Tab-separated table of C-alpha atoms in Angstrom:
chain	number	residue	atom	x	y	z
A	282	MET	CA	0.000	0.000	0.000
A	283	SER	CA	1.345	3.438	-0.851
A	284	GLU	CA	2.217	5.979	1.802
A	285	THR	CA	-0.549	8.279	0.533
A	286	ALA	CA	-3.158	5.534	0.744
A	287	SER	CA	-2.001	4.583	4.232
A	288	LYS	CA	-2.259	8.176	5.324
A	289	ALA	CA	-5.751	8.466	3.881
A	290	LEU	CA	-6.884	5.369	5.777
A	291	ARG	CA	-5.417	6.645	9.017
A	292	ASP	CA	-6.839	10.130	8.566
A	293	PRO	CA	-9.475	10.418	5.838
A	294	ALA	CA	-9.515	14.185	6.118
A	295	ALA	CA	-5.821	14.362	5.278
A	296	GLU	CA	-5.893	12.892	1.794
A	297	PRO	CA	-9.062	12.454	-0.299
A	298	ASP	CA	-9.736	9.028	-1.781
A	299	ALA	CA	-8.464	9.000	-5.373
A	300	GLY	CA	-11.432	6.914	-6.554
A	301	ARG	CA	-14.074	9.014	-4.831
A	302	TRP	CA	-15.661	10.410	-8.031
A	303	LYS	CA	-15.910	6.947	-9.566
A	304	ALA	CA	-17.455	5.715	-6.336
A	305	LEU	CA	-20.034	8.513	-6.515
A	306	VAL	CA	-21.272	7.117	-9.850
A	307	PHE	CA	-22.017	3.687	-8.360
A	308	ILE	CA	-23.516	5.070	-5.153
A	309	ALA	CA	-25.805	7.388	-7.128
A	310	LEU	CA	-26.728	4.478	-9.415
A	311	ALA	CA	-27.843	2.457	-6.391
A	312	GLN	CA	-30.000	5.325	-5.129
A	313	LEU	CA	-31.430	5.767	-8.630
A	314	MET	CA	-32.475	2.110	-8.560
A	315	VAL	CA	-34.368	2.565	-5.288
A	316	VAL	CA	-36.104	5.714	-6.572
A	317	LEU	CA	-36.985	4.115	-9.911
A	318	ASP	CA	-38.459	1.131	-8.113
A	319	ALA	CA	-40.854	3.244	-6.093
A	320	THR	CA	-42.336	5.219	-8.973
A	321	ILE	CA	-42.277	2.341	-11.454
A	322	VAL	CA	-44.335	0.176	-9.101
A	323	ASN	CA	-46.931	2.928	-8.635
A	324	ILE	CA	-47.518	3.101	-12.389
A	325	ALA	CA	-47.573	-0.687	-12.778
A	326	LEU	CA	-49.876	-1.313	-9.799
A	327	PRO	CA	-53.228	-1.424	-11.654
A	328	SER	CA	-51.894	-3.985	-14.154
A	329	ALA	CA	-50.264	-6.101	-11.448
A	330	GLN	CA	-53.430	-5.965	-9.344
A	331	GLN	CA	-55.504	-7.326	-12.197
A	332	ASP	CA	-53.046	-10.097	-13.142
A	333	LEU	CA	-52.508	-11.331	-9.590
A	334	GLY	CA	-56.111	-10.947	-8.428
A	335	ILE	CA	-55.269	-8.501	-5.642
A	336	SER	CA	-58.400	-7.037	-4.024
A	337	ASP	CA	-58.984	-3.285	-3.720
A	338	GLY	CA	-58.719	-3.654	0.053
A	339	ASN	CA	-55.290	-5.277	-0.172
A	340	ARG	CA	-53.743	-3.349	-3.056
A	341	GLN	CA	-52.116	-0.750	-0.832
A	342	TRP	CA	-49.938	-3.502	0.667
A	343	VAL	CA	-47.878	-3.450	-2.524
A	344	VAL	CA	-46.789	0.037	-1.404
A	345	THR	CA	-47.235	-0.384	2.354
A	346	ALA	CA	-45.190	-3.607	2.690
A	347	TYR	CA	-42.167	-1.835	1.202
A	348	ALA	CA	-42.612	1.400	3.118
A	349	LEU	CA	-43.188	-0.323	6.457
A	350	ALA	CA	-40.208	-2.679	6.147
A	351	PHE	CA	-38.034	0.238	5.013
A	352	GLY	CA	-39.179	2.597	7.758
A	353	GLY	CA	-39.365	0.015	10.518
A	354	LEU	CA	-35.848	-1.304	9.912
A	355	LEU	CA	-34.020	1.858	8.799
A	356	LEU	CA	-32.563	2.605	12.235
A	357	PHE	CA	-31.479	-1.007	12.516
A	358	GLY	CA	-30.031	-0.916	8.989
A	359	GLY	CA	-27.926	2.115	9.840
A	360	ARG	CA	-26.710	0.404	13.001
A	361	ILE	CA	-25.792	-2.767	11.048
A	362	ALA	CA	-23.836	-0.659	8.526
A	363	ASP	CA	-21.856	0.843	11.425
A	364	LEU	CA	-21.172	-2.646	12.780
A	365	TRP	CA	-20.352	-4.529	9.547
A	366	GLY	CA	-18.719	-1.665	7.692
A	367	ARG	CA	-20.482	0.584	5.198
A	368	LYS	CA	-19.043	-1.001	2.042
A	369	LYS	CA	-20.078	-4.523	3.049
A	370	ALA	CA	-23.567	-3.354	4.041
A	371	PHE	CA	-23.894	-1.479	0.738
A	372	VAL	CA	-22.978	-4.511	-1.401
A	373	VAL	CA	-25.160	-6.897	0.639
A	374	GLY	CA	-28.048	-4.432	0.415
A	375	LEU	CA	-27.711	-4.259	-3.378
A	376	GLY	CA	-27.598	-8.050	-3.734
A	377	GLY	CA	-30.631	-8.526	-1.537
A	378	PHE	CA	-32.572	-5.785	-3.312
A	379	ALA	CA	-31.873	-7.416	-6.686
A	380	ALA	CA	-32.993	-10.844	-5.423
A	381	ALA	CA	-36.186	-9.374	-3.968
A	382	SER	CA	-36.867	-7.594	-7.270
A	383	ALA	CA	-36.500	-10.890	-9.159
A	384	LEU	CA	-38.993	-12.462	-6.747
A	385	GLY	CA	-41.458	-9.620	-7.315
A	386	GLY	CA	-41.155	-9.895	-11.082
A	387	ALA	CA	-41.836	-13.623	-10.893
A	388	ALA	CA	-44.779	-13.258	-8.469
A	389	THR	CA	-47.737	-15.569	-9.161
A	390	ASN	CA	-50.053	-14.407	-6.364
A	391	GLU	CA	-50.557	-11.495	-3.988
A	392	ALA	CA	-48.710	-13.149	-1.075
A	393	MET	CA	-45.574	-13.576	-3.188
A	394	MET	CA	-45.824	-9.972	-4.357
A	395	PHE	CA	-46.259	-8.598	-0.821
A	396	GLY	CA	-43.348	-10.721	0.409
A	397	ALA	CA	-41.089	-9.485	-2.380
A	398	ARG	CA	-41.968	-5.861	-1.644
A	399	ALA	CA	-41.280	-6.351	2.071
A	400	LEU	CA	-37.894	-7.895	1.246
A	401	GLN	CA	-37.088	-4.927	-0.992
A	402	GLY	CA	-37.834	-2.693	1.995
A	403	VAL	CA	-35.606	-4.754	4.293
A	404	PHE	CA	-32.595	-4.522	1.973
A	405	GLY	CA	-33.387	-0.901	1.112
A	406	ALA	CA	-33.145	-0.112	4.825
A	407	LEU	CA	-29.629	-1.541	4.798
A	408	LEU	CA	-28.643	0.077	1.503
A	409	ALA	CA	-29.784	3.684	2.061
A	410	PRO	CA	-27.835	4.597	5.245
A	411	ALA	CA	-24.747	2.715	4.003
A	412	ALA	CA	-24.718	4.660	0.713
A	413	LEU	CA	-24.907	8.051	2.396
A	414	SER	CA	-22.364	7.141	5.033
A	415	LEU	CA	-19.930	6.143	2.289
A	416	LEU	CA	-20.305	9.503	0.583
A	417	ALA	CA	-19.770	11.244	3.906
A	418	VAL	CA	-16.443	9.535	4.621
A	419	MET	CA	-15.131	9.712	1.034
A	420	PHE	CA	-15.751	13.429	0.435
A	421	THR	CA	-14.091	15.392	3.210
A	422	ASP	CA	-13.330	18.716	1.502
A	423	ALA	CA	-16.254	21.113	2.044
A	424	LYS	CA	-16.492	22.299	-1.586
A	425	GLU	CA	-16.086	18.830	-3.057
A	426	ARG	CA	-18.579	17.481	-0.563
A	427	ALA	CA	-21.212	20.023	-1.563
A	428	LYS	CA	-20.620	19.267	-5.246
A	429	ALA	CA	-20.790	15.505	-4.681
A	430	PHE	CA	-24.056	15.667	-2.786
A	431	GLY	CA	-25.435	18.078	-5.356
A	432	ILE	CA	-24.664	15.619	-8.169
A	433	TYR	CA	-25.992	12.716	-6.100
A	434	GLY	CA	-29.202	14.572	-5.316
A	435	ALA	CA	-29.737	15.660	-8.922
A	436	ILE	CA	-29.247	12.130	-10.285
A	437	ALA	CA	-31.473	10.524	-7.686
A	438	GLY	CA	-34.035	13.332	-7.812
A	439	GLY	CA	-34.357	13.069	-11.568
A	440	GLY	CA	-34.924	9.350	-11.054
A	441	GLY	CA	-38.428	10.095	-9.849
A	442	ALA	CA	-39.409	11.481	-13.227
A	443	VAL	CA	-37.488	8.787	-15.095
A	444	GLY	CA	-39.262	6.110	-13.074
A	445	LEU	CA	-42.719	7.445	-13.870
A	446	ILE	CA	-42.047	7.457	-17.611
A	447	LEU	CA	-39.999	4.240	-17.723
A	448	GLY	CA	-42.661	2.501	-15.650
A	449	GLY	CA	-45.284	3.561	-18.153
A	450	PHE	CA	-43.297	2.320	-21.152
A	451	LEU	CA	-42.406	-1.012	-19.518
A	452	THR	CA	-45.985	-1.627	-18.372
A	453	GLU	CA	-47.572	-0.666	-21.673
A	454	TYR	CA	-45.137	-2.127	-24.209
A	455	LEU	CA	-43.616	-5.087	-22.328
A	456	ASP	CA	-45.200	-6.242	-19.079
A	457	TRP	CA	-45.569	-4.937	-15.530
A	458	ARG	CA	-43.102	-7.644	-14.397
A	459	TRP	CA	-40.284	-5.776	-16.140
A	460	THR	CA	-40.760	-2.912	-13.686
A	461	PHE	CA	-39.181	-5.288	-11.144
A	462	PHE	CA	-36.667	-7.031	-13.398
A	463	VAL	CA	-35.164	-3.673	-14.477
A	464	ASN	CA	-33.630	-3.324	-10.981
A	465	ILE	CA	-31.379	-6.351	-11.459
A	466	PRO	CA	-28.845	-4.877	-13.944
A	467	PHE	CA	-28.729	-1.644	-11.906
A	468	ALA	CA	-27.876	-3.617	-8.771
A	469	ILE	CA	-25.239	-5.813	-10.447
A	470	VAL	CA	-23.376	-2.849	-11.955
A	471	ALA	CA	-23.550	-0.816	-8.735
A	472	ALA	CA	-22.414	-3.743	-6.560
A	473	ALA	CA	-19.511	-4.637	-8.870
A	474	GLY	CA	-18.410	-1.011	-9.063
A	475	ALA	CA	-18.647	-0.579	-5.299
A	476	TYR	CA	-16.662	-3.747	-4.652
A	477	PHE	CA	-13.745	-2.708	-6.857
A	478	VAL	CA	-13.749	1.089	-6.444
A	479	ILE	CA	-14.937	2.010	-2.943
A	480	ARG	CA	-12.390	2.139	-0.153
A	481	GLU	CA	-13.736	2.724	3.327
A	482	PRO	CA	-11.503	4.320	5.971
A	483	GLU	CA	-10.616	2.014	8.847
A	484	GLY	CA	-11.743	2.640	12.399
A	485	GLY	CA	-15.202	3.980	11.611
A	486	ARG	CA	-17.213	1.077	12.993
A	487	ASN	CA	-19.455	1.231	16.039
A	488	ARG	CA	-19.026	-2.072	17.842
A	489	SER	CA	-21.506	-1.420	20.672
A	490	ALA	CA	-23.886	-4.261	21.464
A	491	LEU	CA	-26.992	-4.357	19.258
A	492	ASP	CA	-30.234	-3.178	20.880
A	493	ILE	CA	-32.258	-6.258	19.867
A	494	PRO	CA	-35.235	-5.513	22.185
A	495	GLY	CA	-35.465	-2.032	20.648
A	496	VAL	CA	-35.469	-3.456	17.109
A	497	VAL	CA	-38.169	-6.032	17.929
A	498	LEU	CA	-40.430	-3.649	19.834
A	499	SER	CA	-40.240	-0.806	17.291
A	500	THR	CA	-40.816	-3.071	14.286
A	501	LEU	CA	-43.724	-5.002	15.828
A	502	GLY	CA	-45.288	-1.778	17.098
A	503	LEU	CA	-45.233	-0.185	13.650
A	504	VAL	CA	-46.543	-3.339	11.941
A	505	ALA	CA	-49.446	-3.499	14.403
A	506	LEU	CA	-50.222	0.180	13.810
A	507	VAL	CA	-50.414	-0.087	10.015
A	508	TYR	CA	-52.254	-3.411	10.122
A	509	GLY	CA	-54.819	-1.775	12.384
A	510	PHE	CA	-55.489	0.914	9.765
A	511	THR	CA	-55.673	-1.688	7.000
A	512	ARG	CA	-57.982	-3.973	8.981
A	513	ALA	CA	-60.342	-1.055	9.651
A	514	GLU	CA	-61.100	-0.860	5.921
A	515	SER	CA	-62.570	-4.346	5.651
A	516	ASP	CA	-63.860	-4.959	9.161
A	517	GLY	CA	-64.641	-1.491	10.542
A	518	TRP	CA	-63.062	0.728	13.173
A	519	SER	CA	-64.933	-0.969	16.053
A	520	ASP	CA	-63.877	-4.507	15.069
A	521	SER	CA	-62.206	-6.278	18.003
A	522	VAL	CA	-59.067	-7.188	16.026
A	523	THR	CA	-58.749	-3.624	14.705
A	524	VAL	CA	-58.979	-2.185	18.213
A	525	GLY	CA	-56.618	-4.887	19.471
A	526	MET	CA	-54.009	-3.914	16.862
A	527	PHE	CA	-54.120	-0.259	17.917
A	528	VAL	CA	-53.850	-1.194	21.589
A	529	ALA	CA	-50.979	-3.590	20.888
A	530	SER	CA	-49.201	-0.903	18.864
A	531	ALA	CA	-49.527	1.622	21.680
A	532	VAL	CA	-48.185	-0.882	24.243
A	533	LEU	CA	-45.287	-1.995	22.030
A	534	LEU	CA	-44.204	1.550	21.101
A	535	ALA	CA	-44.505	2.717	24.715
A	536	SER	CA	-42.358	-0.267	25.744
A	537	PHE	CA	-39.858	0.721	23.044
A	538	VAL	CA	-39.546	4.213	24.525
A	539	LEU	CA	-39.078	2.721	27.992
A	540	VAL	CA	-36.399	0.302	26.795
A	541	GLU	CA	-34.563	3.067	24.923
A	542	SER	CA	-34.407	5.130	28.110
A	543	LYS	CA	-32.784	2.254	30.013
A	544	VAL	CA	-30.368	0.413	27.713
A	545	LYS	CA	-26.698	1.332	27.440
A	546	ALA	CA	-26.560	1.504	23.609
A	547	PRO	CA	-30.119	2.344	22.463
A	548	LEU	CA	-31.267	1.956	18.872
A	549	LEU	CA	-32.788	5.440	19.142
A	550	PRO	CA	-31.324	7.693	21.862
A	551	LEU	CA	-34.292	9.694	23.144
A	552	ARG	CA	-32.250	12.897	23.234
A	553	VAL	CA	-32.426	12.879	19.426
A	554	ILE	CA	-36.211	13.220	19.268
A	555	THR	CA	-36.922	15.243	22.405
A	556	GLU	CA	-35.111	18.371	21.202
A	557	ARG	CA	-37.842	20.853	20.224
A	558	ASN	CA	-36.824	21.613	16.645
A	559	ARG	CA	-36.029	18.044	15.666
A	560	GLY	CA	-39.178	16.721	17.302
A	561	GLY	CA	-41.277	19.305	15.442
A	562	ILE	CA	-39.608	18.450	12.127
A	563	TYR	CA	-40.028	14.679	12.501
A	564	LEU	CA	-43.699	15.125	13.397
A	565	SER	CA	-44.548	17.645	10.669
A	566	LEU	CA	-42.693	15.658	7.990
A	567	GLY	CA	-44.410	12.437	9.003
A	568	LEU	CA	-47.823	14.109	8.767
A	569	ALA	CA	-47.033	15.696	5.401
A	570	ILE	CA	-45.986	12.330	3.995
A	571	ILE	CA	-49.201	10.725	5.292
A	572	ALA	CA	-51.072	13.207	3.105
A	573	MET	CA	-48.831	12.750	0.067
A	574	PHE	CA	-48.542	8.961	-0.138
A	575	GLY	CA	-52.264	8.272	-0.256
A	576	LEU	CA	-52.659	10.953	-2.907
A	577	PHE	CA	-50.163	9.322	-5.282
A	578	LEU	CA	-52.118	6.076	-5.083
A	579	PHE	CA	-55.473	7.784	-5.739
A	580	LEU	CA	-54.222	9.883	-8.648
A	581	THR	CA	-52.685	6.836	-10.345
A	582	TYR	CA	-56.025	5.020	-10.212
A	583	TYR	CA	-58.037	8.116	-11.124
A	584	LEU	CA	-55.961	8.773	-14.227
A	585	GLN	CA	-55.842	5.164	-15.439
A	586	ILE	CA	-59.280	3.835	-14.458
A	587	VAL	CA	-61.567	6.890	-14.388
A	588	LYS	CA	-59.881	8.984	-17.100
A	589	GLY	CA	-58.671	6.004	-19.145
A	590	TYR	CA	-55.043	7.155	-19.402
A	591	SER	CA	-52.454	4.637	-20.564
A	592	PRO	CA	-49.573	3.860	-18.153
A	593	VAL	CA	-47.224	5.994	-20.285
A	594	LYS	CA	-49.613	8.943	-20.312
A	595	THR	CA	-50.092	8.582	-16.559
A	596	GLY	CA	-46.340	8.778	-16.060
A	597	PHE	CA	-46.082	12.003	-18.058
A	598	ALA	CA	-49.124	13.396	-16.218
A	599	PHE	CA	-47.176	13.316	-12.924
A	600	LEU	CA	-44.230	15.321	-14.278
A	601	PRO	CA	-45.564	18.768	-13.207
A	602	MET	CA	-45.552	17.589	-9.587
A	603	ILE	CA	-41.967	16.326	-9.911
A	604	ALA	CA	-40.907	19.587	-11.593
A	605	GLY	CA	-42.598	21.578	-8.831
A	606	MET	CA	-40.780	19.609	-6.137
A	607	ILE	CA	-37.378	20.031	-7.772
A	608	THR	CA	-38.017	23.758	-8.323
A	609	GLY	CA	-39.287	24.294	-4.773
A	610	SER	CA	-36.308	22.470	-3.320
A	611	THR	CA	-33.441	23.767	-5.457
A	612	GLN	CA	-34.649	27.241	-6.463
A	613	ILE	CA	-36.787	28.383	-3.536
A	614	GLY	CA	-35.817	26.359	-0.454
A	615	THR	CA	-32.065	26.372	-1.087
A	616	ARG	CA	-31.904	30.070	-2.008
A	617	LEU	CA	-33.956	31.279	0.968
A	618	MET	CA	-32.662	28.806	3.537
A	619	THR	CA	-29.870	31.072	4.758
A	620	ARG	CA	-32.026	34.224	4.664
A	621	VAL	CA	-35.136	33.358	6.673
A	622	ALA	CA	-35.962	31.134	9.642
A	623	PRO	CA	-36.794	27.521	8.674
A	624	ARG	CA	-40.343	27.723	10.028
A	625	LEU	CA	-41.091	30.601	7.618
A	626	LEU	CA	-40.371	28.243	4.722
A	627	MET	CA	-41.845	25.075	6.221
A	628	GLY	CA	-45.165	26.491	7.421
A	629	PRO	CA	-46.060	28.389	4.226
A	630	GLY	CA	-44.706	25.489	2.134
A	631	PHE	CA	-47.082	23.007	3.739
A	632	LEU	CA	-49.944	25.498	3.347
A	633	VAL	CA	-49.231	25.921	-0.386
A	634	ALA	CA	-49.262	22.120	-0.684
A	635	ALA	CA	-52.564	22.060	1.222
A	636	LEU	CA	-53.970	24.577	-1.285
A	637	GLY	CA	-52.990	22.254	-4.135
A	638	MET	CA	-54.638	19.374	-2.283
A	639	LEU	CA	-57.746	21.504	-1.736
A	640	LEU	CA	-58.114	21.943	-5.499
A	641	LEU	CA	-58.183	18.172	-5.876
A	642	THR	CA	-61.249	17.883	-3.644
A	643	GLN	CA	-63.136	19.254	-6.685
A	644	LEU	CA	-62.328	16.136	-8.747
A	645	GLU	CA	-65.144	14.762	-10.877
A	646	ILE	CA	-65.295	12.112	-13.600
A	647	GLY	CA	-64.995	14.755	-16.309
A	648	SER	CA	-62.465	17.065	-14.608
A	649	SER	CA	-59.992	18.742	-16.951
A	650	TYR	CA	-56.331	17.857	-16.525
A	651	ALA	CA	-55.151	21.309	-17.631
A	652	ALA	CA	-57.683	23.270	-15.584
A	653	LEU	CA	-57.606	21.280	-12.319
A	654	LEU	CA	-54.975	18.553	-12.054
A	655	LEU	CA	-52.059	20.530	-13.541
A	656	PRO	CA	-52.269	23.568	-11.203
A	657	ALA	CA	-52.975	21.322	-8.216
A	658	MET	CA	-49.884	19.207	-8.905
A	659	LEU	CA	-47.685	22.266	-9.408
A	660	LEU	CA	-48.830	23.768	-6.080
A	661	LEU	CA	-48.295	20.465	-4.292
A	662	GLY	CA	-44.809	20.077	-5.704
A	663	LEU	CA	-43.723	23.644	-5.059
A	664	GLY	CA	-45.065	23.618	-1.505
A	665	MET	CA	-43.544	20.309	-0.491
A	666	GLY	CA	-40.202	21.021	-2.168
A	667	THR	CA	-39.931	24.412	-0.458
A	668	ALA	CA	-40.807	22.991	2.960
A	669	PHE	CA	-38.603	19.935	2.831
A	670	MET	CA	-35.274	21.547	1.942
A	671	PRO	CA	-34.862	23.582	5.171
A	672	ALA	CA	-36.465	20.806	7.211
A	673	MET	CA	-33.873	18.262	6.115
A	674	SER	CA	-31.039	20.653	6.794
A	675	LEU	CA	-32.265	21.514	10.290
A	676	ALA	CA	-33.242	17.958	11.261
A	677	THR	CA	-29.641	16.926	11.912
A	678	GLN	CA	-28.076	20.285	12.727
A	679	GLY	CA	-26.440	20.550	16.121
A	680	VAL	CA	-26.699	16.865	17.053
A	681	GLU	CA	-23.820	15.173	18.848
A	682	PRO	CA	-21.502	13.334	16.410
A	683	ARG	CA	-22.414	9.982	17.973
A	684	ASP	CA	-26.114	10.701	17.255
A	685	SER	CA	-25.819	12.154	13.755
A	686	GLY	CA	-26.408	8.864	11.961
A	687	VAL	CA	-29.505	7.982	13.945
A	688	ALA	CA	-30.842	11.532	13.532
A	689	SER	CA	-30.493	11.171	9.758
A	690	ALA	CA	-32.205	7.778	9.857
A	691	MET	CA	-35.059	9.182	11.948
A	692	VAL	CA	-35.966	11.620	9.172
A	693	ASN	CA	-36.222	8.738	6.726
A	694	THR	CA	-38.099	6.631	9.255
A	695	SER	CA	-40.711	9.355	9.792
A	696	GLN	CA	-41.142	9.552	6.011
A	697	GLN	CA	-41.458	5.837	5.382
A	698	VAL	CA	-43.723	5.143	8.346
A	699	GLY	CA	-45.814	8.203	7.496
A	700	GLY	CA	-46.130	6.842	3.977
A	701	ALA	CA	-47.240	3.434	5.225
A	702	ILE	CA	-49.812	4.905	7.586
A	703	GLY	CA	-50.976	7.431	4.982
A	704	THR	CA	-51.553	4.814	2.323
A	705	ALA	CA	-53.500	2.569	4.711
A	706	LEU	CA	-55.473	5.336	6.433
A	707	LEU	CA	-56.504	7.275	3.326
A	708	ASN	CA	-57.252	4.075	1.417
A	709	THR	CA	-59.543	3.032	4.276
A	710	ILE	CA	-61.384	6.365	4.193
A	711	ALA	CA	-61.710	6.244	0.401
A	712	ALA	CA	-62.979	2.653	0.342
A	713	SER	CA	-65.581	3.383	3.037
A	714	ALA	CA	-66.882	6.456	1.172
A	715	THR	CA	-67.020	4.504	-2.122
A	716	THR	CA	-69.000	1.654	-0.544
A	717	ALA	CA	-71.465	4.078	1.034
A	718	TYR	CA	-71.967	5.946	-2.257
A	719	VAL	CA	-72.677	2.721	-4.165
A	720	ALA	CA	-75.166	1.580	-1.517
A	721	ASP	CA	-77.035	4.897	-1.758
A	722	HIS	CA	-77.127	5.197	-5.564
A	723	ILE	CA	-76.968	1.745	-7.165
A	724	ALA	CA	-80.722	1.097	-6.759
A	725	GLY	CA	-81.535	3.921	-9.182
A	726	ALA	CA	-79.198	2.563	-11.873
A	727	THR	CA	-81.271	0.248	-14.061
A	728	SER	CA	-79.009	-0.311	-17.052
A	729	ARG	CA	-75.469	-1.680	-17.129
A	730	SER	CA	-74.058	1.628	-18.341
A	731	GLN	CA	-75.757	3.469	-15.477
A	732	GLN	CA	-74.340	0.977	-12.985
A	733	GLN	CA	-70.850	1.474	-14.399
A	734	LEU	CA	-71.297	5.237	-14.114
A	735	VAL	CA	-72.316	4.885	-10.465
A	736	GLN	CA	-69.215	2.765	-9.813
A	737	LEU	CA	-66.942	5.435	-11.327
A	738	GLU	CA	-68.729	8.229	-9.456
A	739	ALA	CA	-68.328	6.211	-6.258
A	740	MET	CA	-64.580	5.850	-6.842
A	741	VAL	CA	-64.181	9.601	-7.317
A	742	GLU	CA	-66.340	10.251	-4.244
A	743	GLY	CA	-64.015	8.005	-2.251
A	744	TYR	CA	-60.917	9.808	-3.520
A	745	THR	CA	-62.249	13.291	-2.737
A	746	SER	CA	-63.396	12.231	0.750
A	747	ALA	CA	-59.881	11.003	1.541
A	748	ILE	CA	-58.274	14.102	-0.004
A	749	TRP	CA	-60.277	16.322	2.367
A	750	PHE	CA	-58.591	14.505	5.260
A	751	ALA	CA	-55.233	15.023	3.552
A	752	VAL	CA	-55.891	18.781	3.382
A	753	GLY	CA	-56.510	18.844	7.133
A	754	ILE	CA	-53.371	16.810	7.826
A	755	LEU	CA	-51.221	19.270	5.841
A	756	VAL	CA	-52.707	22.231	7.720
A	757	VAL	CA	-51.824	20.520	11.015
A	758	ALA	CA	-48.287	19.887	9.703
A	759	ALA	CA	-47.967	23.608	8.913
A	760	ALA	CA	-49.216	24.544	12.402
A	761	ILE	CA	-46.690	22.201	14.047
A	762	ALA	CA	-43.833	23.591	11.942
A	763	LEU	CA	-44.756	27.192	12.808
A	764	THR	CA	-45.232	26.393	16.510
A	765	PHE	CA	-42.481	23.926	17.412
A	766	VAL	CA	-39.647	24.907	15.067
A	767	ASN	CA	-38.153	28.041	16.589
A	768	ALA	CA	-34.576	27.940	15.268
A	769	GLY	CA	-33.254	31.066	13.592
A	770	ARG	CA	-31.928	31.210	10.048
A	771	PRO	CA	-28.798	29.065	9.621
A	772	GLY	CA	-26.670	31.904	8.213
A	773	GLY	CA	-23.125	30.627	7.952
A	774	THR	CA	-23.594	27.747	10.394
A	775	THR	CA	-21.913	24.535	9.356
A	776	VAL	CA	-24.190	21.524	9.369
A	777	THR	CA	-22.807	18.198	10.526
A	778	SER	CA	-21.774	15.859	7.744
A	779	SER	CA	-24.585	13.470	8.498
A	780	GLY	CA	-27.003	16.310	8.340
A	781	GLU	CA	-25.963	17.015	4.762
A	782	ASP	CA	-26.329	13.335	4.025
A	783	ALA	CA	-29.849	13.350	5.310
A	784	ALA	CA	-30.749	16.459	3.402
A	785	ASP	CA	-29.954	14.849	0.088
A	786	GLU	CA	-31.221	11.394	0.941
A	787	VAL	CA	-34.576	12.348	2.332
A	788	LYS	CA	-35.568	14.555	-0.555
A	789	ILE	CA	-35.598	11.589	-2.856
A	790	PRO	CA	-38.361	9.311	-1.523
A	791	VAL	CA	-40.767	12.175	-1.506
A	792	VAL	CA	-40.067	12.985	-5.123
A	793	ALA	CA	-40.270	9.354	-5.994
A	794	HIS	CA	-43.536	8.444	-4.431
């Protein structure tokens, strides 16, 4: 080993890794794969649902299984990466994600599909924190670091739009199964590149004992919570099993908090979430994602089933929202972040998104895309992009170095769990409203065409009922941001390296989904 390389391993800040820019390509490629997978699956969902015989009540599990596994295990995944080494965790995560994608593409029934999606979430939870940690240790110069994360964010952010369009083409011209199989070459190239190019500095591992009780309690508590929301759709909110799931979730999560306050090396040190600004950000982001995730599902079905859009056309129809998010994040949030207090971007941002959501409550079977959907999507994208940029920056600012990784993971966890809950909760509300509408109006429909019209009207009624709840949730998120987040403008403050990691990483799932 050369003297320069030895010096770099002993002190990564002293000499930058010579292969760092090549490594960035493979790390960004891995993140692109994860982002593509999320949006591709959304577009392909109606076709997969029909082929596999998935019921309307269960369809959200294609999204929820991934989001819950990802969110529930993200803290654990970050901890495993610290223990194993980031490079090893990154390569294992890629291999597992590819295998799970192959399983999803070969699915013959809904159970196989749900299992494949959950496995993708498990390996995604290992892959995501490892990828960002690698970038953090390989780019130590401040200017290079900013450039690297800018490139990484742009590649992964653009993946959201690419995924929507690619998903449409694959679904329409090949088969929905290719939306899973396309991950495999991405993973192979990224894993091979990482294996040969990435060098991880020695001495960066955290060899503290694993908090197994914390992992078990947090994961089971979150599963019980989402299953409770899902069960409510088919069996009602007063069903004994539904109530039991909510009670079990409360007990398990309360036990998790108790365990974390007692153990020597907790999975989630409570000091991370009890600080006022971070607590307010985690809560407001989680609520905002609850509103957003259900909406993506409804709009996909509205465009394809009610409006009759092809998968490709549906993909292009989502582009204004993606453009709005990128513009809000890079042109508004980034430019104003050092000039005004974070809450003055977050609060108004969530309210602008709520205004876009409010427009969508006017959806009807014959609604115009240009007159209603286009402006609503632009407002949603601009609002969320503007709010999220300062939130991600502040979420990990000022944390102790030993807590920076878990603080970054908590932002992602609040997003993924919020997405899982949002999909289940809003789907439950929509399904209940649709069923009630059909029961009230089907008797007056005498012909087959009239009955089909009632079914479509009922679907739209269900969507708008759920969107009203989403509007309220975004208003509450804005109120929390304005009330709890009291930090001043960052100015020239330096954010911890993990904070920058989180800022780039957490923007992506939102754009994607």
